[in-house]
CSV table of C-alpha atoms in Angstrom, one decimal:
chain,number,residue,atom,x,y,z
A,1,GLY,CA,-10.8,21.2,-2.1
A,2,VAL,CA,-12.9,24.0,-0.8
A,3,MET,CA,-16.6,24.3,-1.7
A,4,ASN,CA,-18.6,27.5,-1.1
A,5,MET,CA,-22.4,27.0,-0.8
A,6,VAL,CA,-24.8,30.0,-1.2
A,7,SER,CA,-28.3,29.6,0.1
A,8,LYS,CA,-31.2,31.9,-0.5
A,9,SER,CA,-32.8,33.8,2.3
A,10,GLY,CA,-36.4,34.8,2.6
A,11,GLY,CA,-37.9,38.3,2.6
A,12,ASN,CA,-41.0,40.2,3.5
A,13,ARG,CA,-43.0,38.8,0.6
A,14,PHE,CA,-43.8,35.3,-0.4
A,15,HIS,CA,-42.1,33.9,-3.5
A,16,GLY,CA,-42.1,30.5,-5.0
A,17,SER,CA,-40.8,28.6,-8.1
A,18,ALA,CA,-40.9,25.1,-9.5
A,19,PHE,CA,-38.9,23.3,-12.2
A,20,GLU,CA,-38.9,20.0,-14.2
A,21,PHE,CA,-36.3,18.6,-16.5
A,22,VAL,CA,-37.2,15.4,-18.4
A,23,ARG,CA,-35.5,12.9,-20.7
A,24,ASN,CA,-37.1,9.6,-21.8
A,25,ASP,CA,-37.2,7.3,-24.8
A,26,ALA,CA,-40.1,9.3,-26.3
A,27,PHE,CA,-37.5,11.8,-27.4
A,28,ASP,CA,-34.8,9.3,-28.4
A,29,ALA,CA,-33.9,7.4,-31.6
A,30,ARG,CA,-33.2,3.7,-31.3
A,31,ASN,CA,-29.6,2.8,-30.4
A,32,THR,CA,-27.9,1.3,-33.4
A,33,PHE,CA,-26.3,-1.4,-31.3
A,34,ASP,CA,-29.5,-2.1,-29.3
A,35,VAL,CA,-30.4,-5.8,-28.9
A,36,CYS,CA,-33.6,-7.7,-28.2
A,37,THR,CA,-34.9,-8.9,-24.8
A,38,PRO,CA,-37.8,-11.3,-24.5
A,39,ALA,CA,-40.0,-8.5,-23.1
A,40,ARG,CA,-39.4,-6.2,-26.1
A,41,CYS,CA,-39.2,-8.5,-29.1
A,42,ALA,CA,-41.1,-11.4,-30.8
A,43,PRO,CA,-39.4,-14.8,-30.9
A,44,GLY,CA,-36.6,-14.8,-33.5
A,45,GLN,CA,-36.5,-11.0,-33.7
A,46,LEU,CA,-32.9,-9.6,-33.3
A,47,VAL,CA,-33.4,-5.8,-33.5
A,48,PRO,CA,-36.1,-4.1,-31.4
A,49,ASP,CA,-38.5,-1.7,-33.1
A,50,GLU,CA,-38.4,0.9,-30.4
A,51,PRO,CA,-35.8,2.5,-28.1
A,52,ALA,CA,-35.1,0.8,-24.8
A,53,PRO,CA,-37.3,2.2,-21.9
A,54,PHE,CA,-35.5,5.2,-20.4
A,55,ARG,CA,-36.6,7.7,-17.7
A,56,GLN,CA,-34.8,10.6,-16.3
A,57,ASN,CA,-36.6,13.3,-14.3
A,58,GLN,CA,-35.2,16.2,-12.3
A,59,PHE,CA,-37.8,18.3,-10.5
A,60,GLY,CA,-38.2,20.5,-7.5
A,61,ALA,CA,-39.7,23.6,-5.9
A,62,SER,CA,-38.8,26.4,-3.5
A,63,LEU,CA,-40.7,28.9,-1.3
A,64,THR,CA,-39.5,31.9,0.6
A,65,GLY,CA,-41.3,34.4,2.8
A,66,PRO,CA,-41.6,36.0,6.2
A,67,ILE,CA,-42.3,34.4,9.6
A,68,PHE,CA,-42.3,37.8,11.4
A,69,LYS,CA,-42.2,40.8,9.1
A,70,ASN,CA,-38.8,42.6,9.1
A,71,ARG,CA,-37.4,40.2,11.6
A,72,THR,CA,-37.6,36.5,10.8
A,73,PHE,CA,-37.7,34.9,7.3
A,74,PHE,CA,-37.7,31.4,5.9
A,75,SER,CA,-36.6,29.6,2.8
A,76,VAL,CA,-37.5,25.9,1.9
A,77,GLY,CA,-36.7,23.9,-1.1
A,78,TYR,CA,-37.0,20.4,-2.5
A,79,ASP,CA,-35.3,18.7,-5.5
A,80,GLY,CA,-35.9,15.1,-6.8
A,81,TRP,CA,-34.1,12.9,-9.2
A,82,ARG,CA,-35.5,9.7,-10.9
A,83,TYR,CA,-33.4,7.6,-13.3
A,84,SER,CA,-34.2,4.3,-14.8
A,85,GLN,CA,-32.5,2.6,-17.8
A,86,PRO,CA,-31.8,-1.0,-18.8
A,87,GLY,CA,-28.1,-1.8,-19.1
A,88,LEU,CA,-28.6,-4.1,-22.1
A,89,GLY,CA,-25.3,-5.8,-21.2
A,90,LEU,CA,-24.5,-9.0,-23.1
A,91,SER,CA,-22.9,-12.0,-21.3
A,92,TYR,CA,-22.7,-15.8,-21.4
A,93,VAL,CA,-24.6,-17.8,-18.8
A,94,PRO,CA,-24.7,-21.6,-18.3
A,95,THR,CA,-27.1,-23.6,-20.5
A,96,ALA,CA,-29.3,-26.4,-19.2
A,97,ALA,CA,-27.0,-28.9,-21.0
A,98,GLU,CA,-23.9,-27.4,-19.4
A,99,LEU,CA,-25.4,-27.5,-15.9
A,100,ALA,CA,-25.9,-31.3,-16.6
A,101,GLY,CA,-22.2,-31.6,-17.6
A,102,ASP,CA,-22.6,-31.6,-21.4
A,103,PHE,CA,-20.4,-29.0,-23.0
A,104,THR,CA,-20.6,-30.4,-26.5
A,105,ASN,CA,-22.6,-27.5,-27.9
A,106,THR,CA,-21.0,-24.7,-25.9
A,107,SER,CA,-20.2,-21.6,-28.0
A,108,ALA,CA,-17.1,-22.0,-30.2
A,109,SER,CA,-15.8,-18.8,-28.5
A,110,PHE,CA,-15.5,-20.7,-25.2
A,111,ARG,CA,-15.4,-24.4,-26.2
A,112,ARG,CA,-12.2,-26.2,-25.5
A,113,GLN,CA,-11.3,-29.9,-24.9
A,114,ILE,CA,-12.1,-30.7,-21.3
A,115,TYR,CA,-9.5,-32.8,-19.5
A,116,ASN,CA,-10.0,-34.9,-16.4
A,117,PRO,CA,-7.9,-33.2,-13.6
A,118,TYR,CA,-7.7,-36.6,-11.7
A,119,SER,CA,-5.7,-38.1,-14.7
A,120,THR,CA,-2.8,-35.6,-14.3
A,121,ARG,CA,0.5,-37.4,-14.3
A,122,ALA,CA,4.2,-36.6,-14.9
A,123,SER,CA,5.5,-37.3,-18.4
A,124,GLY,CA,9.2,-36.5,-18.6
A,125,SER,CA,9.7,-32.8,-17.5
A,126,THR,CA,6.0,-31.9,-18.1
A,127,PHE,CA,2.6,-33.0,-16.9
A,128,VAL,CA,-0.2,-34.4,-19.1
A,129,ARG,CA,-3.8,-35.3,-18.5
A,130,ASP,CA,-6.4,-37.3,-20.4
A,131,PRO,CA,-9.6,-35.9,-22.0
A,132,PHE,CA,-13.0,-37.1,-20.9
A,133,ARG,CA,-14.3,-40.0,-23.1
A,134,CYS,CA,-17.8,-41.1,-24.2
A,135,ASP,CA,-19.2,-44.4,-25.5
A,136,ALA,CA,-20.7,-44.9,-29.0
A,137,ALA,CA,-24.1,-43.6,-27.7
A,138,GLY,CA,-22.5,-40.3,-26.6
A,139,ASN,CA,-22.7,-41.1,-22.8
A,140,PRO,CA,-19.7,-40.3,-20.7
A,141,LEU,CA,-17.7,-43.4,-19.5
A,142,PRO,CA,-17.9,-44.1,-15.8
A,143,VAL,CA,-14.8,-43.3,-13.6
A,144,ASP,CA,-12.9,-45.7,-11.4
A,145,ALA,CA,-12.1,-45.4,-7.7
A,146,GLN,CA,-9.4,-42.8,-8.6
A,147,ASN,CA,-12.0,-40.8,-10.7
A,148,ARG,CA,-10.2,-41.7,-13.9
A,149,GLN,CA,-11.7,-43.2,-17.1
A,150,ASN,CA,-10.4,-46.0,-19.2
A,151,GLN,CA,-8.6,-44.3,-22.1
A,152,GLY,CA,-8.7,-47.5,-24.2
A,153,LEU,CA,-12.5,-47.2,-24.6
A,154,GLY,CA,-14.8,-44.7,-26.3
A,155,THR,CA,-13.8,-41.4,-27.9
A,156,PRO,CA,-12.8,-38.0,-26.5
A,157,CYS,CA,-15.8,-35.8,-25.6
A,158,ASN,CA,-16.8,-32.8,-23.6
A,159,LYS,CA,-19.2,-34.5,-21.2
A,160,LEU,CA,-18.5,-34.8,-17.5
A,161,PRO,CA,-19.3,-38.1,-15.8
A,162,PRO,CA,-22.1,-37.7,-13.3
A,163,ALA,CA,-19.8,-38.8,-10.4
A,164,LEU,CA,-17.6,-35.8,-10.9
A,165,ILE,CA,-20.4,-33.2,-10.8
A,166,ASN,CA,-20.9,-31.5,-7.4
A,167,PRO,CA,-24.6,-31.8,-6.8
A,168,ALA,CA,-24.6,-28.8,-4.4
A,169,MET,CA,-23.0,-26.5,-6.9
A,170,GLN,CA,-25.2,-27.9,-9.7
A,171,SER,CA,-28.3,-27.1,-7.6
A,172,PHE,CA,-26.9,-23.6,-6.7
A,173,PHE,CA,-26.4,-22.7,-10.4
A,174,ARG,CA,-29.8,-24.1,-11.4
A,175,THR,CA,-31.5,-22.0,-8.8
A,176,TYR,CA,-29.6,-18.7,-9.1
A,177,ALA,CA,-27.9,-18.6,-12.5
A,178,ALA,CA,-29.6,-16.6,-15.2
A,179,THR,CA,-31.4,-18.5,-18.0
A,180,PRO,CA,-30.2,-17.9,-21.6
A,181,ASN,CA,-32.6,-15.4,-23.4
A,182,PHE,CA,-30.6,-14.3,-26.4
A,183,THR,CA,-29.6,-16.0,-29.7
A,184,GLY,CA,-28.3,-13.1,-31.8
A,185,ASP,CA,-24.6,-13.5,-30.9
A,186,PRO,CA,-22.8,-16.9,-30.7
A,187,SER,CA,-20.5,-15.5,-28.0
A,188,ASN,CA,-23.3,-14.4,-25.8
A,189,ASN,CA,-26.6,-15.9,-24.8
A,190,PHE,CA,-28.0,-13.5,-22.2
A,191,VAL,CA,-29.0,-9.9,-22.4
A,192,GLN,CA,-29.6,-7.8,-19.3
A,193,GLY,CA,-32.9,-6.1,-19.7
A,194,ARG,CA,-33.7,-5.1,-16.1
A,195,PRO,CA,-33.2,-1.4,-15.5
A,196,THR,CA,-30.6,0.3,-13.4
A,197,THR,CA,-32.2,2.8,-11.1
A,198,ASN,CA,-30.9,5.8,-9.2
A,199,ASP,CA,-33.3,7.9,-7.2
A,200,SER,CA,-32.7,10.8,-4.8
A,201,ASN,CA,-34.6,13.3,-2.7
A,202,GLY,CA,-33.0,16.5,-1.5
A,203,TYR,CA,-34.4,18.9,1.2
A,204,GLN,CA,-33.2,22.3,2.4
A,205,PHE,CA,-34.5,24.9,4.7
A,206,ARG,CA,-33.0,28.1,6.1
A,207,VAL,CA,-34.2,30.5,8.8
A,208,ASP,CA,-32.8,34.1,9.1
A,209,HIS,CA,-33.4,36.4,12.0
A,210,SER,CA,-32.4,40.0,12.7
A,211,PHE,CA,-32.0,41.1,16.3
A,212,GLY,CA,-31.7,44.7,15.3
A,213,GLY,CA,-29.5,46.8,13.1
A,214,ASN,CA,-26.2,45.2,14.3
A,215,ASP,CA,-26.9,41.5,14.8
A,216,ASN,CA,-28.1,38.9,12.2
A,217,VAL,CA,-28.1,35.1,12.3
A,218,PHE,CA,-29.2,32.3,10.1
A,219,PHE,CA,-29.3,28.5,10.2
A,220,ARG,CA,-29.4,26.2,7.2
A,221,TYR,CA,-30.1,22.4,7.0
A,222,THR,CA,-29.7,20.3,3.8
A,223,GLN,CA,-30.2,16.6,3.4
A,224,GLN,CA,-30.1,14.3,0.4
A,225,ASN,CA,-31.3,10.6,0.4
A,226,VAL,CA,-30.0,8.4,-2.4
A,227,THR,CA,-31.1,4.9,-3.5
A,228,VAL,CA,-29.2,2.9,-6.2
A,229,LEU,CA,-29.9,-0.5,-7.7
A,230,SER,CA,-27.9,-2.3,-10.3
A,231,PRO,CA,-29.4,-5.6,-11.6
A,232,ILE,CA,-27.4,-8.8,-12.0
A,233,GLY,CA,-28.9,-11.6,-14.0
A,234,GLU,CA,-32.6,-12.3,-13.7
A,235,ASN,CA,-33.1,-11.9,-9.9
A,236,GLY,CA,-29.9,-10.6,-8.3
A,237,SER,CA,-28.8,-7.1,-7.8
A,238,THR,CA,-26.4,-4.8,-6.0
A,239,GLY,CA,-27.3,-1.5,-4.6
A,240,GLY,CA,-27.8,0.5,-1.5
A,241,SER,CA,-29.0,3.7,0.0
A,242,GLY,CA,-27.6,6.5,2.0
A,243,LYS,CA,-28.1,10.0,3.4
A,244,GLY,CA,-25.9,13.0,3.2
A,245,ARG,CA,-26.4,15.9,5.6
A,246,ASN,CA,-25.0,19.4,5.6
A,247,TYR,CA,-25.9,22.1,8.0
A,248,GLY,CA,-24.4,25.3,9.4
A,249,GLY,CA,-25.1,28.7,10.8
A,250,VAL,CA,-23.7,32.3,10.8
A,251,TRP,CA,-23.7,35.1,13.3
A,252,THR,CA,-22.8,38.6,11.9
A,253,HIS,CA,-22.3,41.5,14.3
A,254,THR,CA,-21.6,45.0,12.9
A,255,PHE,CA,-19.4,47.2,15.2
A,256,SER,CA,-19.1,50.0,12.6
A,257,PRO,CA,-19.5,50.4,8.9
A,258,ASN,CA,-15.9,49.2,8.4
A,259,PHE,CA,-15.6,46.7,11.3
A,260,ILE,CA,-17.7,43.5,11.1
A,261,LEU,CA,-17.5,40.2,13.0
A,262,ASP,CA,-18.6,37.2,11.0
A,263,VAL,CA,-18.7,33.8,12.8
A,264,ARG,CA,-19.5,30.6,10.8
A,265,ALA,CA,-19.8,26.9,11.7
A,266,GLY,CA,-21.0,23.9,9.7
A,267,TYR,CA,-21.0,20.2,9.4
A,268,ALA,CA,-21.0,17.8,6.4
A,269,GLY,CA,-21.3,14.0,6.7
A,270,ARG,CA,-23.3,10.8,6.5
A,271,PRO,CA,-25.2,9.5,9.5
A,272,GLY,CA,-24.3,6.0,10.6
């Protein structure tokens, strides 16, 4: 594709302007499908009373004028963007019981009989494996040297024997996994309430100079800095920042009213 960019030049008089565009939750109705987060609702409340916090601002200003009257002129501008809105995404995260190996009360949407992978064996043309088993008190039966349980004892259950729980992974999930904070949906127990943010600052300046009636030049420089953050769980996030630059210049020479030389050069890219 081809993009044409038109930038404003200055003149012999100073001129300026400013603008602001705003959107936020003060102007919004509550989303019909909105759900509660601990920060917005009382315990047991399922539907929030107010819209989720939302901020969107676009603002900027420009100024043009002379550097040397009738010869050199300038034009500068700035525009900013600020965006912040919680995603309110629903998901299922491990409960404290599940991290301890007990999947008895896992949501029915996900609950299945758990089988011991070490018990896998051939049975005719297929393979079978045994479910985990618990004693009368509900405690998982111990495993033997081959990590298998005695299937003649206890009853099938969804509890992992402590010997089959990887302590390093258990510690990892206890440290970094999000904690359940939502009870309004049996298939989901966590709602993401941290905001996604997107901020940017853009700058532009242009200088025009006339060497006389036949030669005119200008140089323009534009830069935009962008920072984005998308939350994951309670503490994690993905995001980044970057700069985009675009600059160029023009030399115009008039040989006659119907014969003009126009030389242009420019660059667009991102610095390393």
